[in-house]
């Protein structure tokens, strides 16, 4: 299956990419998504720092299962307010 | 309750009227509002302004979720958050929070809670601009501690969520 991942803030700038699509073999988790992104994107060091992951607009852990139609996103810790 | 993200100057008096105008008759004895302004300095010295990025959809939903949690925890009658994004000049308003409750303590406490948790749980990212250079702001330990203070109390519904992460 193919999933699309959005990137925000520093991570978007470091990857020079606001969203990308990766292929996964189900069943997959967010950890699989991150591993696939490290392989497919040039600047994989961007994933070494603290990164939050969201599935369908909820922050989730590495073990969270992923389906093809999920809305996925990764971003650094937030700094609003 | 209302949660909005806008990229034009905030209008705090309008949000106050919106909050007050939406209250049911007879339940509210207190409205506390907080307005955050852009400071013209950081730890390193003067800055010329900031810019803010958000995650359209998730940011609004996270703010609404925060309002719902705060309303349950503090028995609020109503509440609202409006957050600015994009380029923001020094001394301009960046965030507005309003809380309506039957008594003042709940409204004061809820406003503090919402601001502490907003800095931890709502997808917004700040960049400071100084000498023509933009630098992403790192999360502050003091903000972490402010949120942890609330999470440490057993009555918080977020206590469970945090344990799962």
mmCIF file of N, CA and C in Angstrom, chain B residues 72-144:
data_model
loop_
_atom_site.group_PDB
_atom_site.id
_atom_site.type_symbol
_atom_site.label_atom_id
_atom_site.label_comp_id
_atom_site.label_asym_id
_atom_site.label_seq_id
_atom_site.Cartn_x
_atom_site.Cartn_y
_atom_site.Cartn_z
ATOM 1 N N UNK B 72 -14.560 20.418 30.782
ATOM 2 C CA UNK B 72 -14.946 19.336 31.704
ATOM 3 C C UNK B 72 -14.221 19.486 33.042
ATOM 4 N N UNK B 73 -12.932 19.764 32.962
ATOM 5 C CA UNK B 73 -12.117 19.801 34.175
ATOM 6 C C UNK B 73 -12.500 20.944 35.112
ATOM 7 N N UNK B 74 -12.843 22.118 34.518
ATOM 8 C CA UNK B 74 -13.108 23.304 35.335
ATOM 9 C C UNK B 74 -14.589 23.715 35.331
ATOM 10 N N UNK B 75 -15.438 22.858 34.781
ATOM 11 C CA UNK B 75 -16.879 23.152 34.703
ATOM 12 C C UNK B 75 -17.149 24.514 34.058
ATOM 13 N N UNK B 76 -16.500 24.750 32.923
ATOM 14 C CA UNK B 76 -16.702 26.024 32.227
ATOM 15 C C UNK B 76 -18.071 26.047 31.565
ATOM 16 N N UNK B 77 -18.615 27.250 31.459
ATOM 17 C CA UNK B 77 -19.861 27.418 30.708
ATOM 18 C C UNK B 77 -19.537 27.497 29.216
ATOM 19 N N UNK B 78 -18.428 28.191 28.890
ATOM 20 C CA UNK B 78 -17.971 28.265 27.505
ATOM 21 C C UNK B 78 -16.515 28.738 27.494
ATOM 22 N N UNK B 79 -15.869 28.613 26.332
ATOM 23 C CA UNK B 79 -14.475 29.055 26.213
ATOM 24 C C UNK B 79 -14.123 29.197 24.745
ATOM 25 N N UNK B 80 -13.058 29.940 24.481
ATOM 26 C CA UNK B 80 -12.612 30.105 23.096
ATOM 27 C C UNK B 80 -11.111 30.321 23.021
ATOM 28 N N UNK B 81 -10.542 29.929 21.878
ATOM 29 C CA UNK B 81 -9.123 30.204 21.592
ATOM 30 C C UNK B 81 -9.049 30.749 20.170
ATOM 31 N N UNK B 82 -8.277 31.818 19.988
ATOM 32 C CA UNK B 82 -7.966 32.294 18.633
ATOM 33 C C UNK B 82 -6.453 32.469 18.559
ATOM 34 N N UNK B 83 -5.808 31.836 17.575
ATOM 35 C CA UNK B 83 -4.348 31.909 17.450
ATOM 36 C C UNK B 83 -3.973 32.482 16.096
ATOM 37 N N UNK B 84 -3.016 33.378 16.128
ATOM 38 C CA UNK B 84 -2.517 33.990 14.888
ATOM 39 C C UNK B 84 -1.451 33.109 14.259
ATOM 40 N N UNK B 85 -1.374 33.065 12.936
ATOM 41 C CA UNK B 85 -0.261 32.418 12.219
ATOM 42 C C UNK B 85 0.261 33.373 11.143
ATOM 43 N N UNK B 86 1.377 32.997 10.526
ATOM 44 C CA UNK B 86 2.010 33.846 9.520
ATOM 45 C C UNK B 86 2.969 34.825 10.176
ATOM 46 N N UNK B 87 3.278 35.926 9.482
ATOM 47 C CA UNK B 87 4.202 36.930 10.007
ATOM 48 C C UNK B 87 3.505 37.776 11.063
ATOM 49 N N UNK B 88 4.151 37.946 12.223
ATOM 50 C CA UNK B 88 3.565 38.762 13.296
ATOM 51 C C UNK B 88 4.641 39.713 13.826
ATOM 52 N N UNK B 89 4.316 40.986 13.897
ATOM 53 C CA UNK B 89 5.278 42.003 14.344
ATOM 54 C C UNK B 89 5.354 42.050 15.872
ATOM 55 N N UNK B 90 6.446 42.620 16.367
ATOM 56 C CA UNK B 90 6.606 42.818 17.810
ATOM 57 C C UNK B 90 5.405 43.577 18.384
ATOM 58 N N UNK B 91 4.987 43.154 19.560
ATOM 59 C CA UNK B 91 3.895 43.758 20.345
ATOM 60 C C UNK B 91 2.502 43.475 19.776
ATOM 61 N N UNK B 92 2.431 42.784 18.643
ATOM 62 C CA UNK B 92 1.107 42.395 18.148
ATOM 63 C C UNK B 92 0.576 41.210 18.952
ATOM 64 N N UNK B 93 -0.742 41.039 18.934
ATOM 65 C CA UNK B 93 -1.367 39.910 19.625
ATOM 66 C C UNK B 93 -1.106 38.620 18.843
ATOM 67 N N UNK B 94 -0.736 37.573 19.582
ATOM 68 C CA UNK B 94 -0.470 36.283 18.944
ATOM 69 C C UNK B 94 -1.524 35.244 19.324
ATOM 70 N N UNK B 95 -2.061 35.342 20.546
ATOM 71 C CA UNK B 95 -3.057 34.355 20.974
ATOM 72 C C UNK B 95 -4.045 35.012 21.935
ATOM 73 N N UNK B 96 -5.297 34.564 21.823
ATOM 74 C CA UNK B 96 -6.358 35.034 22.741
ATOM 75 C C UNK B 96 -7.067 33.812 23.303
ATOM 76 N N UNK B 97 -7.279 33.808 24.614
ATOM 77 C CA UNK B 97 -8.025 32.739 25.281
ATOM 78 C C UNK B 97 -9.090 33.383 26.165
ATOM 79 N N UNK B 98 -10.302 32.876 26.108
ATOM 80 C CA UNK B 98 -11.368 33.372 26.977
ATOM 81 C C UNK B 98 -12.089 32.212 27.633
ATOM 82 N N UNK B 99 -12.371 32.353 28.926
ATOM 83 C CA UNK B 99 -13.044 31.292 29.683
ATOM 84 C C UNK B 99 -14.195 31.897 30.486
ATOM 85 N N UNK B 100 -15.365 31.298 30.351
ATOM 86 C CA UNK B 100 -16.528 31.742 31.126
ATOM 87 C C UNK B 100 -16.943 30.643 32.089
ATOM 88 N N UNK B 101 -17.167 31.040 33.342
ATOM 89 C CA UNK B 101 -17.538 30.066 34.377
ATOM 90 C C UNK B 101 -18.519 30.711 35.354
ATOM 91 N N UNK B 102 -19.055 29.893 36.230
ATOM 92 C CA UNK B 102 -20.000 30.425 37.217
ATOM 93 C C UNK B 102 -19.277 31.313 38.228
ATOM 94 N N UNK B 103 -18.051 30.885 38.616
ATOM 95 C CA UNK B 103 -17.274 31.656 39.589
ATOM 96 C C UNK B 103 -15.877 31.940 39.042
ATOM 97 N N UNK B 104 -15.221 32.961 39.591
ATOM 98 C CA UNK B 104 -13.977 33.450 38.990
ATOM 99 C C UNK B 104 -12.823 32.461 39.065
ATOM 100 N N UNK B 105 -12.732 31.681 40.146
ATOM 101 C CA UNK B 105 -11.551 30.803 40.303
ATOM 102 C C UNK B 105 -11.457 29.808 39.144
ATOM 103 N N UNK B 106 -12.585 29.220 38.785
ATOM 104 C CA UNK B 106 -12.573 28.246 37.687
ATOM 105 C C UNK B 106 -12.149 28.913 36.383
ATOM 106 N N UNK B 107 -12.617 30.143 36.161
ATOM 107 C CA UNK B 107 -12.281 30.843 34.924
ATOM 108 C C UNK B 107 -10.785 31.197 34.889
ATOM 109 N N UNK B 108 -10.242 31.684 36.026
ATOM 110 C CA UNK B 108 -8.794 31.983 36.090
ATOM 111 C C UNK B 108 -7.977 30.708 35.878
ATOM 112 N N UNK B 109 -8.326 29.651 36.613
ATOM 113 C CA UNK B 109 -7.561 28.401 36.525
ATOM 114 C C UNK B 109 -7.611 27.825 35.112
ATOM 115 N N UNK B 110 -8.781 27.853 34.507
ATOM 116 C CA UNK B 110 -8.929 27.272 33.174
ATOM 117 C C UNK B 110 -8.104 28.038 32.142
ATOM 118 N N UNK B 111 -8.049 29.359 32.265
ATOM 119 C CA UNK B 111 -7.263 30.149 31.308
ATOM 120 C C UNK B 111 -5.781 29.775 31.405
ATOM 121 N N UNK B 112 -5.287 29.601 32.642
ATOM 122 C CA UNK B 112 -3.896 29.190 32.832
ATOM 123 C C UNK B 112 -3.643 27.798 32.286
ATOM 124 N N UNK B 113 -4.571 26.906 32.548
ATOM 125 C CA UNK B 113 -4.461 25.528 32.059
ATOM 126 C C UNK B 113 -4.417 25.497 30.527
ATOM 127 N N UNK B 114 -5.338 26.235 29.913
ATOM 128 C CA UNK B 114 -5.406 26.219 28.441
ATOM 129 C C UNK B 114 -4.102 26.738 27.842
ATOM 130 N N UNK B 115 -3.559 27.818 28.392
ATOM 131 C CA UNK B 115 -2.302 28.343 27.835
ATOM 132 C C UNK B 115 -1.154 27.363 28.053
ATOM 133 N N UNK B 116 -1.058 26.784 29.249
ATOM 134 C CA UNK B 116 0.032 25.826 29.519
ATOM 135 C C UNK B 116 -0.060 24.622 28.581
ATOM 136 N N UNK B 117 -1.267 24.118 28.380
ATOM 137 C CA UNK B 117 -1.430 22.923 27.555
ATOM 138 C C UNK B 117 -1.340 23.238 26.062
ATOM 139 N N UNK B 118 -1.765 24.438 25.680
ATOM 140 C CA UNK B 118 -1.661 24.835 24.272
ATOM 141 C C UNK B 118 -0.196 24.797 23.814
ATOM 142 N N UNK B 119 0.688 25.257 24.704
ATOM 143 C CA UNK B 119 2.116 25.284 24.355
ATOM 144 C C UNK B 119 2.703 23.891 24.221
ATOM 145 N N UNK B 120 1.992 22.885 24.734
ATOM 146 C CA UNK B 120 2.476 21.510 24.695
ATOM 147 C C UNK B 120 1.791 20.635 23.651
ATOM 148 N N UNK B 121 0.537 20.944 23.336
ATOM 149 C CA UNK B 121 -0.265 19.955 22.616
ATOM 150 C C UNK B 121 -0.871 20.437 21.306
ATOM 151 N N UNK B 122 -0.699 21.703 20.960
ATOM 152 C CA UNK B 122 -1.307 22.199 19.724
ATOM 153 C C UNK B 122 -0.216 22.420 18.672
ATOM 154 N N UNK B 123 -0.385 21.831 17.476
ATOM 155 C CA UNK B 123 0.665 21.959 16.456
ATOM 156 C C UNK B 123 0.794 23.371 15.880
ATOM 157 N N UNK B 124 1.707 24.103 16.486
ATOM 158 C CA UNK B 124 2.082 25.448 16.040
ATOM 159 C C UNK B 124 3.591 25.554 16.225
ATOM 160 N N UNK B 125 4.264 26.193 15.292
ATOM 161 C CA UNK B 125 5.729 26.307 15.382
ATOM 162 C C UNK B 125 6.122 27.751 15.100
ATOM 163 N N UNK B 126 7.015 28.255 15.974
ATOM 164 C CA UNK B 126 7.383 29.666 15.969
ATOM 165 C C UNK B 126 8.806 29.845 15.441
ATOM 166 N N UNK B 127 8.970 30.865 14.616
ATOM 167 C CA UNK B 127 10.297 31.253 14.135
ATOM 168 C C UNK B 127 10.549 32.685 14.565
ATOM 169 N N UNK B 128 11.732 32.973 15.101
ATOM 170 C CA UNK B 128 12.065 34.344 15.465
ATOM 171 C C UNK B 128 12.942 34.948 14.377
ATOM 172 N N UNK B 129 12.674 36.206 14.076
ATOM 173 C CA UNK B 129 13.432 36.884 13.027
ATOM 174 C C UNK B 129 14.307 37.959 13.673
ATOM 175 N N UNK B 130 15.613 37.868 13.414
ATOM 176 C CA UNK B 130 16.556 38.863 13.961
ATOM 177 C C UNK B 130 17.688 39.051 12.957
ATOM 178 N N UNK B 131 18.025 40.289 12.689
ATOM 179 C CA UNK B 131 19.092 40.644 11.748
ATOM 180 C C UNK B 131 18.919 39.922 10.416
ATOM 181 N N UNK B 132 17.679 39.856 9.958
ATOM 182 C CA UNK B 132 17.385 39.278 8.655
ATOM 183 C C UNK B 132 17.408 37.764 8.612
ATOM 184 N N UNK B 133 17.644 37.133 9.759
ATOM 185 C CA UNK B 133 17.721 35.674 9.801
ATOM 186 C C UNK B 133 16.573 35.106 10.628
ATOM 187 N N UNK B 134 15.941 34.035 10.120
ATOM 188 C CA UNK B 134 14.835 33.404 10.845
ATOM 189 C C UNK B 134 15.316 32.119 11.499
ATOM 190 N N UNK B 135 15.018 31.957 12.786
ATOM 191 C CA UNK B 135 15.477 30.784 13.544
ATOM 192 C C UNK B 135 14.295 30.126 14.239
ATOM 193 N N UNK B 136 14.147 28.812 14.069
ATOM 194 C CA UNK B 136 13.068 28.090 14.745
ATOM 195 C C UNK B 136 13.284 28.133 16.254
ATOM 196 N N UNK B 137 12.217 28.357 16.988
ATOM 197 C CA UNK B 137 12.280 28.413 18.450
ATOM 198 C C UNK B 137 12.275 26.988 19.007
ATOM 199 N N UNK B 138 13.162 26.730 19.963
ATOM 200 C CA UNK B 138 13.194 25.406 20.609
ATOM 201 C C UNK B 138 12.187 25.387 21.758
ATOM 202 N N UNK B 139 11.589 24.221 22.036
ATOM 203 C CA UNK B 139 10.684 24.140 23.183
ATOM 204 C C UNK B 139 11.421 24.503 24.471
ATOM 205 N N UNK B 140 10.729 25.187 25.393
ATOM 206 C CA UNK B 140 11.358 25.616 26.655
ATOM 207 C C UNK B 140 11.046 24.634 27.775
ATOM 208 N N UNK B 141 12.032 24.370 28.613
ATOM 209 C CA UNK B 141 11.827 23.481 29.769
ATOM 210 C C UNK B 141 10.767 24.061 30.701
ATOM 211 N N UNK B 142 10.723 25.400 30.806
ATOM 212 C CA UNK B 142 9.740 26.019 31.707
ATOM 213 C C UNK B 142 8.316 25.752 31.225
ATOM 214 N N UNK B 143 8.132 25.680 29.881
ATOM 215 C CA UNK B 143 6.805 25.355 29.347
ATOM 216 C C UNK B 143 6.457 23.896 29.632
ATOM 217 N N UNK B 144 7.458 23.015 29.516
ATOM 218 C CA UNK B 144 7.232 21.597 29.845
ATOM 219 C C UNK B 144 6.784 21.471 31.297
#
